[in-house]
Coordinates of C-alpha atoms in Angstrom, one line a residue:
X14 CA 0.2 0.0 0.0
X15 CA 2.9 2.2 0.8
X16 CA 4.4 1.4 -2.4
X17 CA 1.5 2.1 -4.4
X18 CA 0.7 5.5 -2.7
X19 CA 4.4 6.5 -3.2
X20 CA 3.9 5.8 -7.0
X21 CA 0.9 7.6 -7.4
X22 CA 2.2 10.9 -4.9
X23 CA 5.0 10.8 -7.9
X24 CA 3.0 10.5 -10.7
X25 CA 1.4 13.8 -9.7
X26 CA 4.5 15.9 -8.8
X27 CA 5.9 14.9 -12.3
X28 CA 2.3 15.7 -13.6
X29 CA 2.3 19.2 -11.8
X30 CA 5.8 20.1 -12.8
X31 CA 5.5 19.1 -16.7
X32 CA 1.9 21.5 -16.3
X33 CA 3.5 24.0 -14.8
X34 CA 6.6 23.9 -17.9
X35 CA 4.0 24.0 -20.3
X36 CA 1.8 26.6 -18.9
X37 CA 6.0 28.8 -18.4
X38 CA 6.3 28.2 -22.2
X39 CA 3.3 29.0 -23.4
X40 CA 4.0 32.0 -21.6
X41 CA 7.3 32.8 -22.7
X42 CA 6.3 31.9 -26.2
X43 CA 3.5 34.8 -26.1
X44 CA 4.5 38.0 -27.7
X45 CA 5.0 40.9 -25.8
X46 CA 2.5 43.3 -25.8
X47 CA 3.0 46.1 -27.4
X48 CA 5.5 44.4 -30.0
X49 CA 4.1 47.0 -33.1
X50 CA 2.8 50.3 -32.9
X51 CA -1.0 51.0 -31.4
X52 CA -3.3 53.3 -33.1
X53 CA -4.8 55.7 -30.9
X54 CA -8.1 57.2 -32.6
X55 CA -8.9 60.7 -31.2
X56 CA -12.6 61.6 -32.7
X57 CA -12.0 65.1 -32.9
X58 CA -10.1 67.6 -34.8
X59 CA -6.6 68.8 -33.5
X60 CA -6.2 72.0 -31.8
X61 CA -8.4 71.4 -28.9
X62 CA -8.0 70.5 -24.9
X63 CA -9.0 66.4 -25.5
X64 CA -6.3 66.7 -28.8
X65 CA -3.6 67.9 -26.2
X66 CA -4.0 65.8 -23.7
X67 CA -4.1 62.9 -25.9
X68 CA -1.2 63.5 -27.4
X69 CA 0.8 64.1 -24.5
X70 CA -0.6 60.4 -23.2
X71 CA 0.5 58.9 -26.4
X72 CA 4.3 60.0 -26.0
X73 CA 4.3 58.9 -22.6
X74 CA 2.9 55.7 -23.3
X75 CA 5.3 55.5 -26.4
X76 CA 8.5 56.2 -24.1
X77 CA 7.5 54.0 -21.6
X78 CA 6.7 50.8 -24.0
X79 CA 9.2 51.5 -26.6
X80 CA 6.5 51.5 -29.1
X81 CA 4.7 54.5 -31.1
X82 CA 1.3 55.5 -29.7
X83 CA 0.0 56.5 -32.2
X84 CA -2.6 59.7 -32.7
X85 CA -5.1 59.4 -35.2
X86 CA -8.0 61.8 -35.9
X87 CA -11.7 61.2 -36.9
X88 CA -13.9 63.9 -36.4
X89 CA -17.8 63.6 -37.2
X90 CA -20.8 62.8 -35.9
X91 CA -20.4 64.2 -32.0
X92 CA -17.5 61.7 -31.5
X93 CA -19.4 59.0 -33.3
X94 CA -17.5 58.4 -36.4
X95 CA -13.9 57.9 -34.2
X96 CA -15.9 55.9 -31.6
X97 CA -17.8 53.0 -34.4
X98 CA -13.7 52.7 -35.9
X99 CA -12.9 51.6 -32.3
X100 CA -15.8 49.6 -31.6
X101 CA -15.2 47.6 -34.8
X102 CA -11.6 47.1 -34.7
X103 CA -10.1 44.0 -33.7
X104 CA -9.8 43.3 -30.0
X105 CA -6.0 43.1 -29.8
X106 CA -4.9 45.9 -27.9
X107 CA -3.8 47.7 -30.7
X108 CA -6.3 50.4 -31.1
X109 CA -7.8 52.4 -29.0
X110 CA -10.1 55.4 -28.0
X111 CA -8.8 58.4 -26.3
X112 CA -12.0 60.9 -25.9
X113 CA -13.8 63.2 -23.4
X114 CA -17.0 62.7 -21.3
X115 CA -19.0 63.3 -25.1
X116 CA -18.5 59.8 -25.5
X117 CA -21.4 58.7 -23.0
X118 CA -23.4 61.2 -23.4
X119 CA -23.6 61.8 -27.4
X120 CA -25.5 59.4 -27.9
X121 CA -27.9 59.9 -25.5
X122 CA -28.6 62.9 -28.1
X123 CA -28.5 61.2 -31.2
X124 CA -31.5 59.3 -32.7
X125 CA -29.3 56.2 -33.8
X126 CA -25.7 55.0 -33.2
X127 CA -23.6 52.4 -34.5
X128 CA -22.6 51.1 -30.9
X129 CA -23.8 50.3 -27.6
X130 CA -21.2 52.7 -25.3
X131 CA -21.3 50.1 -22.2
X132 CA -21.8 46.8 -24.5
X133 CA -19.1 47.8 -26.9
X134 CA -15.8 49.3 -25.5
X135 CA -13.9 48.0 -22.3
X136 CA -13.2 51.2 -19.8
X137 CA -9.2 51.1 -19.7
X138 CA -8.6 54.4 -17.7
X139 CA -9.7 57.3 -16.4
X140 CA -6.6 59.8 -17.4
X141 CA -8.3 63.3 -16.0
X142 CA -10.8 65.7 -14.6
X143 CA -11.0 69.2 -16.7
X144 CA -12.9 72.2 -14.9
X145 CA -15.1 74.1 -17.7
X146 CA -14.4 78.1 -17.7
X147 CA -17.4 80.1 -18.5
X148 CA -15.8 82.4 -20.8
X149 CA -17.4 85.8 -22.1
X150 CA -17.1 88.4 -24.7
X151 CA -14.9 90.8 -23.6
X152 CA -17.1 93.9 -24.7
X153 CA -20.2 92.7 -22.9
X154 CA -20.4 94.5 -19.2
X155 CA -20.1 90.8 -17.5
X156 CA -17.4 90.6 -14.9
X157 CA -18.8 87.5 -12.7
X158 CA -21.6 85.1 -12.8
X159 CA -24.1 88.0 -10.3
X160 CA -23.7 90.2 -13.3
X161 CA -23.9 87.4 -16.2
X162 CA -27.1 86.4 -14.5
X163 CA -28.6 90.5 -14.0
X164 CA -27.6 90.7 -18.1
X165 CA -29.3 87.5 -19.2
X166 CA -32.2 88.4 -17.1
X167 CA -31.8 92.2 -18.5
X168 CA -31.8 91.0 -21.8
X169 CA -34.2 87.3 -21.9
X170 CA -33.5 85.0 -25.1
X171 CA -31.3 87.6 -26.5
X172 CA -27.6 86.3 -25.2
X173 CA -26.1 83.3 -27.1
X174 CA -23.9 80.9 -26.1
X175 CA -21.8 78.5 -28.4
X176 CA -21.3 74.6 -27.9
X177 CA -18.1 72.7 -29.5
X178 CA -20.0 69.4 -29.4
X179 CA -23.9 68.3 -29.1
X180 CA -24.0 66.4 -25.5
X181 CA -20.6 67.6 -24.5
X182 CA -19.4 68.6 -21.1
X183 CA -19.5 72.0 -22.2
X184 CA -23.0 71.8 -23.4
X185 CA -24.3 70.0 -20.6
X186 CA -22.9 72.6 -18.3
X187 CA -24.7 75.6 -20.4
X188 CA -27.8 73.8 -19.8
X189 CA -27.5 73.8 -16.3
X190 CA -26.1 76.9 -15.5
X191 CA -29.7 77.7 -17.7
X192 CA -31.3 75.9 -15.3
X193 CA -29.9 76.6 -12.0
X194 CA -29.6 80.5 -12.9
X195 CA -33.2 80.9 -14.0
X196 CA -32.1 83.2 -17.2
X197 CA -32.6 81.8 -20.9
X198 CA -30.1 82.5 -23.8
X199 CA -29.5 81.2 -27.1
X200 CA -27.3 77.9 -27.6
X201 CA -25.9 78.1 -31.1
X202 CA -23.7 74.6 -32.2
X203 CA -20.6 75.1 -33.0
X204 CA -18.6 72.2 -35.1
X205 CA -15.6 72.2 -32.5
X206 CA -14.1 74.6 -30.1
X207 CA -11.7 76.4 -32.4
X208 CA -14.8 78.1 -34.4
X209 CA -16.4 78.8 -31.2
X210 CA -13.3 80.7 -29.5
X211 CA -12.6 82.5 -33.0
X212 CA -17.0 84.1 -32.7
X213 CA -16.1 84.4 -29.4
X214 CA -13.4 86.6 -29.7
X215 CA -15.3 88.2 -32.5
X216 CA -18.3 89.2 -31.3
X217 CA -20.3 87.0 -33.2
X218 CA -21.4 85.1 -30.0
X219 CA -21.5 86.0 -26.5
X220 CA -20.3 83.2 -24.2
X221 CA -18.6 79.7 -24.1
X222 CA -18.0 77.2 -21.6
X223 CA -15.5 74.7 -22.2
X224 CA -12.3 73.5 -20.4
X225 CA -10.0 75.7 -18.7
X226 CA -7.3 74.7 -21.4
X227 CA -8.7 76.3 -24.4
X228 CA -9.7 79.6 -22.9
X229 CA -6.7 79.9 -20.7
X230 CA -4.6 81.7 -23.6
X231 CA -7.2 84.0 -24.6
X232 CA -8.4 85.4 -21.2
X233 CA -4.7 85.8 -20.3
X234 CA -4.0 87.5 -24.0
X235 CA -7.0 90.3 -22.6
X236 CA -9.0 88.6 -25.9
X237 CA -12.0 87.3 -24.1
X238 CA -13.1 86.9 -19.9
X239 CA -13.2 84.4 -17.9
X240 CA -15.5 84.7 -15.0
X241 CA -15.9 81.6 -13.3
X242 CA -15.3 77.9 -13.2
X243 CA -16.9 75.1 -12.8
X244 CA -15.1 73.4 -10.4
X245 CA -16.1 73.2 -6.8
X246 CA -12.8 75.4 -6.3
X247 CA -10.6 77.5 -7.5
X248 CA -8.0 76.6 -9.7
X249 CA -4.8 77.0 -9.6
X250 CA -3.5 78.7 -12.7
X251 CA -6.9 81.0 -12.4
X252 CA -6.4 82.1 -8.6
X253 CA -8.5 85.1 -9.2
X254 CA -11.4 83.6 -11.0
X255 CA -14.4 82.8 -8.8
X256 CA -16.5 79.4 -8.7
X257 CA -20.0 79.5 -10.3
X258 CA -20.6 78.0 -6.8
X259 CA -20.0 81.2 -4.9
X260 CA -22.8 82.7 -6.5
X261 CA -24.7 79.6 -6.8
X262 CA -24.1 77.1 -4.5
X263 CA -23.8 73.6 -5.5
X264 CA -23.4 73.8 -9.1
X265 CA -20.4 72.2 -9.8
X266 CA -19.4 70.7 -13.5
X267 CA -16.5 68.8 -15.4
X268 CA -15.5 67.2 -18.6
X269 CA -13.1 64.4 -18.2
X270 CA -11.1 62.4 -20.3
X271 CA -10.8 58.6 -20.7
X272 CA -9.3 55.5 -23.0
X273 CA -11.0 53.0 -23.9
X274 CA -10.6 49.7 -26.2
X275 CA -12.8 47.4 -28.2
X276 CA -15.1 45.6 -25.4
X277 CA -13.2 41.9 -25.9
X278 CA -10.1 42.8 -25.3
X279 CA -8.6 40.4 -22.7
X280 CA -8.5 41.9 -19.6
X281 CA -4.5 41.0 -19.4
X282 CA -4.0 43.9 -21.7
X283 CA -6.6 46.3 -20.2
X284 CA -4.8 46.2 -17.2
X285 CA -1.3 46.2 -18.9
X286 CA -2.5 49.5 -20.4
X287 CA -4.0 50.8 -17.3
X288 CA -0.7 50.3 -15.4
X289 CA 0.8 52.3 -18.2
X290 CA -1.8 55.1 -18.2
X291 CA -1.0 55.3 -14.1
X292 CA 2.6 55.2 -14.9
X293 CA 2.6 57.8 -17.8
X294 CA -0.1 60.1 -15.3
X295 CA 2.2 60.5 -12.5
X296 CA 5.4 62.3 -15.1
X297 CA 2.3 64.1 -16.8
X298 CA 0.4 65.2 -13.8
X299 CA 2.6 68.7 -12.7
X300 CA 2.0 69.8 -16.8
X301 CA -1.4 68.6 -16.5
X302 CA -2.1 70.8 -13.2
X303 CA -0.6 73.7 -14.6
X304 CA -3.0 73.9 -17.7
X305 CA -6.3 73.3 -15.1
X306 CA -6.6 70.0 -15.1
X307 CA -7.0 67.5 -12.6
X308 CA -5.0 64.1 -13.2
X309 CA -7.1 60.7 -11.9
X310 CA -5.3 57.6 -11.9
X311 CA -7.1 54.9 -10.1
X312 CA -7.9 50.8 -11.6
X313 CA -10.3 49.8 -14.4
X314 CA -13.2 49.3 -12.2
X315 CA -12.8 52.8 -10.4
X316 CA -13.5 54.4 -14.0
X317 CA -16.1 51.7 -14.8
X318 CA -17.9 52.9 -11.7
X319 CA -17.1 56.4 -12.3
X320 CA -18.5 56.4 -15.9
X321 CA -21.7 54.5 -14.9
X322 CA -22.5 57.6 -12.3
X323 CA -22.0 60.5 -14.6
X324 CA -23.6 58.7 -17.2
X325 CA -26.8 58.4 -14.8
X326 CA -26.1 62.2 -14.4
X327 CA -25.4 63.6 -17.5
X328 CA -28.5 61.5 -18.7
X329 CA -31.0 63.6 -16.6
X330 CA -29.5 66.7 -17.6
X331 CA -30.7 65.6 -21.1
X332 CA -33.6 64.5 -20.5
X333 CA -34.4 67.7 -18.7
X334 CA -32.7 69.8 -21.2
X335 CA -34.7 68.1 -24.2
X336 CA -31.1 68.0 -25.6
X337 CA -31.0 66.3 -29.4
X338 CA -28.6 66.3 -32.0
X339 CA -30.0 67.7 -35.3

């Protein structure tokens, strides 16, 4: 009996060792990731805040991994064209989406979208939150939120606010300000932030709510006036500019930027990408903060939870404001 037990134990040991050896061999033979260029789709034109942050992140990821992370701008349909490109791409980690909160909110305003945000994408990492700036044409008698509300009430329905993209954080913040301040103004859609800023500076539009990075240079150059920020606290690079909440208690809104992969991307690759993004953010943090952005390192699960909560809040604003893309 003892001899049979010894033989069985020995066989189990040999088989276990063989299994471990086979697994180790398979891991050794598996190609390292990434072993070729990675395409990062940004679904909006070059030049905006999203593009600036995306290129900064892509450069850091390239430096860390030794493989190029190549930005590809694919604008159109409030980000849907670029999003669809990634949703239909091979789920191998070599095609990623870097987008803003518009990725989750624009489909709420469109009649049809060729993908489902929660089913066709794998959240990888939340990269940064962006407080928004309330920028006003410098020739208007508006210096803060109190005077903005007074001017809008004295000119009901006559003020015009630009929207860089239907369903964007700037759009939802603009709608929220209208209701929170009990005022009326016209919302004018633009194809991107650059033309909106051009018309704001030129006086064709009265106001524009967008991430601080976009308006900062124009504000400091005296070309427009930032009268408030939408974060819960004042931002370091605009210390003299009050928050909206200092006049309208409880008002708080952000844009945010994240990285997604196609839905069936192997979890191990998603986790690897998340780790690389968090590593990159440690290096990027000072520069992001200088530009009014808040780095948001965290796990894949953290991002998924954040996305769900933000979508619930945004859907409420879209429904109450009856926001619809043409």
